[in-house]
Coordinates of C-alpha atoms in Angstrom, one line a residue:
L1 CA -9.5 3.7 12.7
T2 CA -8.5 0.2 11.7
T3 CA -5.7 -0.6 9.1
R4 CA -8.3 -1.9 6.7
P5 CA -11.8 0.1 7.0
K6 CA -14.6 -1.9 5.8
T7 CA -16.9 0.7 5.3
I8 CA -16.3 3.5 2.5
P9 CA -16.4 6.5 5.0
G10 CA -13.7 4.7 7.1
Q11 CA -11.5 3.8 3.9
Q12 CA -11.6 7.7 3.0
L13 CA -10.7 8.9 6.3
S14 CA -8.0 6.6 6.7
A15 CA -6.5 7.9 2.9
I16 CA -6.8 11.5 4.3
A17 CA -5.0 10.8 7.1
N18 CA -2.3 8.4 5.7
G19 CA -1.7 11.2 3.1
M20 CA -0.6 13.9 5.9
A21 CA 2.8 13.3 5.4
H22 CA 2.6 13.7 1.6
T23 CA 0.4 17.1 1.2
D24 CA 0.2 20.4 2.8
K25 CA -1.6 21.9 5.5
E26 CA -4.4 23.3 3.4
S27 CA -4.9 20.6 1.1
F28 CA -5.4 18.1 4.2
E29 CA -7.9 20.6 6.0
G30 CA -10.0 21.2 2.7
A31 CA -10.1 17.1 2.4
L32 CA -11.0 16.5 6.0
S33 CA -13.7 19.4 5.8
Q34 CA -15.0 18.0 2.7
W35 CA -15.0 14.4 4.4
F36 CA -17.1 15.8 7.3
E37 CA -19.6 17.6 5.2
Q38 CA -20.0 14.4 3.1
W39 CA -20.3 12.1 6.1
H40 CA -22.0 14.6 8.6
D41 CA -25.1 12.4 8.9
Y42 CA -23.2 9.2 9.2
I43 CA -21.0 10.1 11.9
N44 CA -23.8 11.4 13.8
E45 CA -26.2 8.6 13.5
R46 CA -27.2 7.1 16.5
T47 CA -28.6 3.5 18.0
K48 CA -30.7 2.7 20.9
S49 CA -29.9 0.2 23.0
E50 CA -32.4 -2.2 24.8
N51 CA -32.7 -0.1 28.0
G52 CA -33.6 3.0 26.0
R53 CA -29.9 4.6 26.0
S54 CA -28.4 5.9 22.7
F55 CA -24.9 5.7 21.6
Y56 CA -23.3 6.8 18.3
T57 CA -23.4 4.0 16.0
H58 CA -19.8 4.6 14.4
R59 CA -18.3 5.8 17.6
R60 CA -14.6 4.6 16.5
L61 CA -15.2 6.4 13.2
R62 CA -16.3 9.6 14.7
T63 CA -13.8 9.8 17.3
A64 CA -10.8 9.6 15.0
A65 CA -12.4 12.0 12.6
L66 CA -13.0 14.2 15.5
S67 CA -9.4 13.8 16.7
L68 CA -7.9 14.8 13.6
K69 CA -10.0 17.9 13.9
R70 CA -9.4 18.7 17.2
N71 CA -5.6 18.1 17.2
M72 CA -5.3 20.1 13.7
D73 CA -2.9 22.9 15.0
V74 CA -0.7 20.3 16.9
L75 CA -0.5 17.6 14.0
W76 CA 0.9 20.7 11.5
T77 CA 3.4 22.4 13.9
F78 CA 6.1 21.0 11.5
Y79 CA 4.3 23.0 8.7
T80 CA 3.4 26.2 10.5
R81 CA 6.9 26.7 12.5
P82 CA 9.6 25.8 10.1
E83 CA 12.2 27.3 12.4
L84 CA 11.6 24.5 14.9
G85 CA 13.3 22.0 12.5
L86 CA 10.9 19.3 13.1
P87 CA 10.5 16.5 10.6
N88 CA 7.0 16.0 9.0
T89 CA 7.1 12.2 10.3
N90 CA 7.8 10.5 13.3
N91 CA 10.2 7.7 11.9
A92 CA 13.3 9.0 13.2
M93 CA 12.0 9.1 16.6
E94 CA 10.5 5.8 16.5
S95 CA 13.8 4.4 15.3
F96 CA 15.5 5.8 18.0
F97 CA 13.2 4.5 20.7
A98 CA 13.6 0.9 19.2
R99 CA 17.0 1.1 19.6
V100 CA 16.7 2.2 23.2
K101 CA 14.1 -0.5 23.8
K102 CA 16.4 -3.1 22.3
L103 CA 19.4 -2.0 24.3
A104 CA 17.2 -2.2 27.6
G105 CA 15.8 -5.8 26.5
V106 CA 19.4 -7.1 26.0
H107 CA 20.1 -6.4 29.7
N108 CA 17.3 -8.1 31.3
G109 CA 19.1 -8.7 34.7
L110 CA 19.4 -5.0 35.6
N111 CA 17.0 -3.7 37.9
A112 CA 14.5 -0.6 37.2
Q113 CA 16.9 1.9 38.4
H114 CA 20.0 0.7 36.8
K115 CA 18.0 0.5 33.4
R116 CA 16.9 4.1 33.8
T117 CA 20.5 5.0 34.4
M118 CA 21.9 3.2 31.4
I119 CA 19.0 4.7 29.4
D120 CA 20.3 8.2 30.6
V121 CA 23.8 7.6 29.7
Y122 CA 22.9 6.2 26.3
I123 CA 20.6 9.3 25.6
S124 CA 23.6 11.8 27.0
V125 CA 25.9 10.1 24.7
Y126 CA 23.8 10.3 21.6
N127 CA 23.1 13.9 22.4
A128 CA 26.6 14.5 22.4
D129 CA 27.4 12.9 19.1
K130 CA 24.5 14.5 17.5
Q131 CA 26.0 17.9 18.8
R132 CA 29.3 17.4 17.8
L133 CA 28.1 16.8 14.1

């Protein structure tokens, strides 16, 4: 999906996907299945090319929707397995990787092996600090 879908089905699917962090699994599954029922014909629409081959007209929308449906169990691991202590967003992880990328970018003169070693040491120190807390 794009950040600003132009079609109504795309806008609705985007709203459903963006609301995932603010809802529970059952509500999300219900909204997604209702979306599939409403737009079934639209996402299965096919177009014939000049050479006679057919393809899905709304391929990207179809792919995004089917990806959500196919990966439902994995998307809700934080919800179905609370004992793992997983957050419902990956913001903390993105923040951590941004710091690692910044650290690696500051040291442009290092070769690949030395950068890997520096990142390994940074992650080790970070994990040690986390365990102390």
